[in-house]
Amino acid sequence: MKVERRGPVLVATIDHQERMNALSPHIREGLVDTWASLLTDRTVRSIVITGAGPRAFCTGMDLQAFAERGGPRPGKADVHDELKDTPLHCGVWLPTIVAVNGVCAGSGFHFIADADIVVASTAASFVDTHVSVGQVTALEPITLMPRIGLGNALRMSVLGKHGRIGAEEALRISLVDEVVEPERLLDRAIELAEFAATGSPAAIEASKKAIRGSLQRPMSEAMQVGWELLLAHRQHPDCLEGPQAFVEKREAQWK
């Protein structure tokens, strides 16, 4: 893992190039530590996640490590205790931009599923290889369905290594939101993160909770929860600061 600051933006780079940026235990520990630090570091206002090198964004499980230890590591009974790869998994609600620079496979899709904006290089490709290496694909397609729908999730799942798609097809099915040339990828992701960093952190967190929470509730219940979050935010100083800053033609000072 490489972590750097660009002003209010934290750029996290998955760097395990000799294994196509697979998620080794060491990489996973780095991710958890990075996201945990953001629960107390309020100077970070947004996140960019990308992969090191030109070949891969993230290829998920480290199959070589899997083979070397003779099988999977023990898993936790509760999926929410098991999943700790993304900021959202760790309770971090900051705006998150994912910059897909190469191959995205397997667990790499968790970063896309939990992103607010996904930007892909024209060189990026996407493939869910689980069934091709004898593994069940469940969590990734389930969390991707709000983005790409049932049909596309099933197609990628059952075709395995034969279901690889490129950046333009990923854009067509809404797996990604923008496609740019490789040399522009990181700059564009940081630009979007800087834009997102100008908003009220409290308002963004409440908005994301309302929107993502709606996926788990009937519409009427989701509307009520959203309304309650909106009402609660009216007690936050940012609710007054935003209109006041607009009237005074100055930058808002968020709490």
CSV table of C-alpha atoms in Angstrom, one decimal:
chain,number,residue,atom,x,y,z
A,1,MET,CA,0.0,0.0,0.0
A,2,LYS,CA,1.1,3.5,-0.8
A,3,VAL,CA,-0.7,6.4,0.8
A,4,GLU,CA,-0.2,10.1,0.0
A,5,ARG,CA,-1.9,13.4,0.6
A,6,ARG,CA,-2.9,15.9,-2.1
A,7,GLY,CA,-4.3,18.6,0.0
A,8,PRO,CA,-7.7,17.4,1.4
A,9,VAL,CA,-7.5,14.3,-0.8
A,10,LEU,CA,-6.0,11.0,0.4
A,11,VAL,CA,-4.7,8.9,-2.5
A,12,ALA,CA,-4.5,5.2,-1.6
A,13,THR,CA,-2.6,3.0,-4.1
A,14,ILE,CA,-2.8,-0.8,-4.0
A,15,ASP,CA,0.9,-1.7,-4.7
A,16,HIS,CA,1.5,-5.4,-5.2
A,17,GLN,CA,2.6,-5.4,-8.8
A,18,GLU,CA,4.4,-8.8,-8.8
A,19,ARG,CA,1.0,-10.4,-8.1
A,20,MET,CA,-1.1,-8.0,-10.3
A,21,ASN,CA,-2.1,-6.0,-7.2
A,22,ALA,CA,-3.8,-9.0,-5.5
A,23,LEU,CA,-5.0,-8.5,-2.0
A,24,SER,CA,-2.4,-10.2,0.1
A,25,PRO,CA,-2.8,-10.2,3.9
A,26,HIS,CA,-0.2,-7.4,4.1
A,27,ILE,CA,-2.2,-5.3,1.6
A,28,ARG,CA,-5.4,-5.9,3.4
A,29,GLU,CA,-3.8,-4.9,6.7
A,30,GLY,CA,-2.7,-1.7,5.1
A,31,LEU,CA,-6.2,-1.0,3.8
A,32,VAL,CA,-7.8,-1.5,7.2
A,33,ASP,CA,-5.2,0.7,8.9
A,34,THR,CA,-5.6,3.4,6.4
A,35,TRP,CA,-9.4,3.6,6.6
A,36,ALA,CA,-9.3,3.3,10.4
A,37,SER,CA,-7.0,6.4,10.5
A,38,LEU,CA,-9.7,8.4,8.7
A,39,LEU,CA,-12.2,8.0,11.5
A,40,THR,CA,-10.1,10.5,13.6
A,41,ASP,CA,-8.3,12.5,10.9
A,42,ARG,CA,-10.8,15.1,9.9
A,43,THR,CA,-8.4,16.9,7.6
A,44,VAL,CA,-9.0,14.3,4.9
A,45,ARG,CA,-12.2,15.3,3.0
A,46,SER,CA,-12.2,12.7,0.1
A,47,ILE,CA,-10.4,9.6,-1.1
A,48,VAL,CA,-9.0,8.3,-4.3
A,49,ILE,CA,-8.2,4.5,-4.7
A,50,THR,CA,-6.1,3.2,-7.6
A,51,GLY,CA,-3.7,0.5,-8.5
A,52,ALA,CA,0.1,0.7,-9.0
A,53,GLY,CA,1.6,0.2,-12.5
A,54,PRO,CA,-0.1,-0.1,-15.9
A,55,ARG,CA,-1.3,-3.7,-15.8
A,56,ALA,CA,-3.7,-4.1,-12.9
A,57,PHE,CA,-6.0,-2.1,-10.6
A,58,CYS,CA,-6.8,-5.0,-8.3
A,59,THR,CA,-7.2,-8.7,-9.1
A,60,GLY,CA,-8.7,-9.8,-5.8
A,61,MET,CA,-7.6,-12.9,-3.9
A,62,ASP,CA,-3.9,-13.7,-4.0
A,63,LEU,CA,-4.2,-17.2,-5.6
A,64,GLN,CA,-0.6,-18.0,-5.2
A,65,ALA,CA,-0.8,-17.4,-1.4
A,66,PHE,CA,-4.0,-19.5,-1.4
A,67,ALA,CA,-2.2,-22.4,-3.1
A,68,GLU,CA,0.9,-22.0,-0.9
A,69,ARG,CA,-1.1,-22.3,2.3
A,70,GLY,CA,-3.2,-25.2,0.9
A,71,GLY,CA,-6.6,-23.6,0.9
A,72,PRO,CA,-8.6,-20.6,2.1
A,73,ARG,CA,-7.9,-18.9,5.4
A,74,PRO,CA,-10.7,-19.3,8.0
A,75,GLY,CA,-13.5,-16.9,7.4
A,76,LYS,CA,-15.7,-15.1,10.0
A,77,ALA,CA,-19.3,-16.1,10.4
A,78,ASP,CA,-20.6,-12.5,9.9
A,79,VAL,CA,-19.9,-11.1,6.5
A,80,HIS,CA,-19.7,-7.6,7.9
A,81,ASP,CA,-16.9,-8.7,10.2
A,82,GLU,CA,-15.1,-10.3,7.3
A,83,LEU,CA,-15.3,-7.5,4.8
A,84,LYS,CA,-12.8,-4.7,5.6
A,85,ASP,CA,-11.3,-3.8,2.3
A,86,THR,CA,-13.1,-0.5,1.4
A,87,PRO,CA,-13.6,2.7,3.3
A,88,LEU,CA,-17.4,2.0,3.5
A,89,HIS,CA,-16.6,-1.5,5.0
A,90,CYS,CA,-14.8,0.3,7.8
A,91,GLY,CA,-17.5,2.9,8.5
A,92,VAL,CA,-15.8,5.8,6.5
A,93,TRP,CA,-18.4,7.8,4.6
A,94,LEU,CA,-16.1,10.2,2.8
A,95,PRO,CA,-16.5,10.8,-0.9
A,96,THR,CA,-14.6,8.0,-2.6
A,97,ILE,CA,-13.4,8.0,-6.2
A,98,VAL,CA,-12.0,4.8,-7.7
A,99,ALA,CA,-9.5,5.1,-10.6
A,100,VAL,CA,-9.3,1.8,-12.5
A,101,ASN,CA,-6.0,1.7,-14.3
A,102,GLY,CA,-5.9,-1.9,-15.5
A,103,VAL,CA,-7.4,-5.2,-14.8
A,104,CYS,CA,-10.1,-5.3,-12.1
A,105,ALA,CA,-11.1,-8.8,-11.0
A,106,GLY,CA,-12.6,-10.7,-8.1
A,107,SER,CA,-12.5,-8.7,-4.8
A,108,GLY,CA,-11.3,-5.6,-6.8
A,109,PHE,CA,-15.0,-5.2,-7.6
A,110,HIS,CA,-15.7,-4.3,-3.9
A,111,PHE,CA,-14.0,-1.0,-4.5
A,112,ILE,CA,-16.2,-0.2,-7.4
A,113,ALA,CA,-19.4,-1.3,-5.6
A,114,ASP,CA,-18.6,1.0,-2.7
A,115,ALA,CA,-17.4,4.0,-4.8
A,116,ASP,CA,-19.3,7.2,-5.4
A,117,ILE,CA,-17.6,7.7,-8.7
A,118,VAL,CA,-15.6,5.3,-10.8
A,119,VAL,CA,-13.2,6.5,-13.5
A,120,ALA,CA,-11.6,4.0,-15.8
A,121,SER,CA,-8.6,4.2,-18.1
A,122,THR,CA,-9.2,3.2,-21.7
A,123,ALA,CA,-6.8,0.3,-20.9
A,124,ALA,CA,-8.9,-1.0,-18.1
A,125,SER,CA,-10.7,-4.3,-18.2
A,126,PHE,CA,-13.1,-6.1,-15.9
A,127,VAL,CA,-13.6,-9.8,-15.3
A,128,ASP,CA,-15.0,-12.0,-12.5
A,129,THR,CA,-12.9,-15.1,-12.6
A,130,HIS,CA,-14.3,-16.8,-9.4
A,131,VAL,CA,-16.0,-19.8,-11.1
A,132,SER,CA,-13.1,-20.3,-13.5
A,133,VAL,CA,-10.8,-21.0,-10.5
A,134,GLY,CA,-13.4,-23.1,-8.6
A,135,GLN,CA,-14.7,-20.4,-6.3
A,136,VAL,CA,-18.2,-19.1,-5.6
A,137,THR,CA,-18.8,-15.6,-6.7
A,138,ALA,CA,-21.4,-14.1,-4.4
A,139,LEU,CA,-20.5,-10.9,-2.6
A,140,GLU,CA,-19.1,-9.0,-5.5
A,141,PRO,CA,-22.1,-9.5,-7.9
A,142,ILE,CA,-24.6,-8.9,-5.1
A,143,THR,CA,-23.1,-5.5,-4.3
A,144,LEU,CA,-22.6,-4.6,-8.0
A,145,MET,CA,-26.3,-5.2,-8.9
A,146,PRO,CA,-27.4,-1.7,-8.0
A,147,ARG,CA,-24.9,-0.4,-10.5
A,148,ILE,CA,-25.2,-3.0,-13.3
A,149,GLY,CA,-28.5,-4.9,-12.8
A,150,LEU,CA,-29.2,-8.6,-12.5
A,151,GLY,CA,-28.5,-9.6,-16.1
A,152,ASN,CA,-25.1,-8.1,-16.3
A,153,ALA,CA,-24.1,-9.4,-12.9
A,154,LEU,CA,-25.2,-12.9,-13.9
A,155,ARG,CA,-23.4,-12.7,-17.2
A,156,MET,CA,-20.1,-11.8,-15.7
A,157,SER,CA,-20.5,-14.4,-13.0
A,158,VAL,CA,-21.3,-17.5,-15.1
A,159,LEU,CA,-18.9,-16.6,-17.9
A,160,GLY,CA,-15.9,-16.3,-15.6
A,161,LYS,CA,-12.7,-15.7,-17.4
A,162,HIS,CA,-14.6,-15.6,-20.7
A,163,GLY,CA,-16.7,-12.7,-19.6
A,164,ARG,CA,-14.0,-10.0,-19.7
A,165,ILE,CA,-15.2,-6.6,-20.8
A,166,GLY,CA,-13.4,-3.4,-21.7
A,167,ALA,CA,-13.8,0.1,-20.5
A,168,GLU,CA,-16.3,1.2,-23.0
A,169,GLU,CA,-18.6,-1.7,-22.3
A,170,ALA,CA,-18.2,-1.1,-18.6
A,171,LEU,CA,-19.3,2.5,-19.2
A,172,ARG,CA,-22.3,1.3,-21.2
A,173,ILE,CA,-23.5,-1.0,-18.4
A,174,SER,CA,-22.8,1.7,-15.7
A,175,LEU,CA,-20.0,-0.4,-14.1
A,176,VAL,CA,-17.9,2.8,-14.4
A,177,ASP,CA,-19.0,6.5,-14.7
A,178,GLU,CA,-16.2,7.9,-16.9
A,179,VAL,CA,-13.5,6.7,-19.3
A,180,VAL,CA,-10.3,8.7,-19.9
A,181,GLU,CA,-7.0,8.1,-21.5
A,182,PRO,CA,-4.4,6.4,-19.2
A,183,GLU,CA,-2.3,9.5,-18.8
A,184,ARG,CA,-5.3,11.5,-17.5
A,185,LEU,CA,-6.7,8.9,-15.1
A,186,LEU,CA,-5.2,9.9,-11.8
A,187,ASP,CA,-5.5,13.6,-12.5
A,188,ARG,CA,-9.1,13.3,-13.3
A,189,ALA,CA,-9.8,11.2,-10.2
A,190,ILE,CA,-8.1,13.7,-8.0
A,191,GLU,CA,-9.9,16.6,-9.7
A,192,LEU,CA,-13.3,14.9,-8.9
A,193,ALA,CA,-12.1,14.2,-5.3
A,194,GLU,CA,-11.1,17.9,-4.9
A,195,PHE,CA,-14.6,18.9,-6.1
A,196,ALA,CA,-16.2,16.5,-3.6
A,197,ALA,CA,-14.0,17.8,-0.8
A,198,THR,CA,-15.6,21.2,-1.0
A,199,GLY,CA,-18.9,20.0,0.2
A,200,SER,CA,-20.0,19.8,3.9
A,201,PRO,CA,-18.7,16.5,5.3
A,202,ALA,CA,-21.7,16.1,7.5
A,203,ALA,CA,-24.1,16.7,4.7
A,204,ILE,CA,-22.3,14.3,2.4
A,205,GLU,CA,-22.3,11.6,5.1
A,206,ALA,CA,-26.0,11.9,5.8
A,207,SER,CA,-26.8,12.0,2.0
A,208,LYS,CA,-24.8,8.8,1.4
A,209,LYS,CA,-26.4,7.1,4.3
A,210,ALA,CA,-29.8,8.0,3.0
A,211,ILE,CA,-29.1,6.9,-0.6
A,212,ARG,CA,-27.2,3.7,0.2
A,213,GLY,CA,-29.7,2.8,3.0
A,214,SER,CA,-32.5,3.0,0.5
A,215,LEU,CA,-31.2,-0.1,-1.2
A,216,GLN,CA,-32.1,-2.1,1.9
A,217,ARG,CA,-35.6,-0.7,2.5
A,218,PRO,CA,-39.0,-0.3,0.8
A,219,MET,CA,-39.4,3.1,-0.9
A,220,SER,CA,-41.8,4.5,1.8
A,221,GLU,CA,-39.5,3.5,4.6
A,222,ALA,CA,-36.4,4.8,2.8
A,223,MET,CA,-38.1,8.1,2.3
A,224,GLN,CA,-38.9,8.3,6.0
A,225,VAL,CA,-35.3,7.5,7.0
A,226,GLY,CA,-34.0,10.0,4.5
A,227,TRP,CA,-36.4,12.6,5.9
A,228,GLU,CA,-35.2,11.9,9.5
A,229,LEU,CA,-31.6,12.3,8.4
A,230,LEU,CA,-32.5,15.6,6.7
A,231,LEU,CA,-34.2,16.9,9.8
A,232,ALA,CA,-31.3,15.8,12.1
A,233,HIS,CA,-28.9,17.7,9.9
A,234,ARG,CA,-30.8,20.9,10.4
A,235,GLN,CA,-29.3,21.0,13.9
A,236,HIS,CA,-25.8,20.8,12.5
A,237,PRO,CA,-23.8,24.1,12.1
A,238,ASP,CA,-23.2,23.4,8.4
A,239,CYS,CA,-26.9,23.7,7.7
A,240,LEU,CA,-26.7,27.4,8.6
A,241,GLU,CA,-23.1,28.0,7.4
A,242,GLY,CA,-23.8,27.0,3.8
A,243,PRO,CA,-26.6,29.5,3.1
A,244,GLN,CA,-24.7,32.2,5.0
A,245,ALA,CA,-21.6,31.7,3.0
A,246,PHE,CA,-23.6,31.8,-0.2
A,247,VAL,CA,-25.2,35.1,0.7
A,248,GLU,CA,-21.8,36.6,1.8
A,249,LYS,CA,-20.1,35.3,-1.4
A,250,ARG,CA,-17.4,33.5,0.5
A,251,GLU,CA,-16.1,29.9,1.0
A,252,ALA,CA,-18.0,28.0,3.6
A,253,GLN,CA,-16.2,27.0,6.8
A,254,TRP,CA,-17.5,23.5,7.5
A,255,LYS,CA,-17.4,22.0,11.0
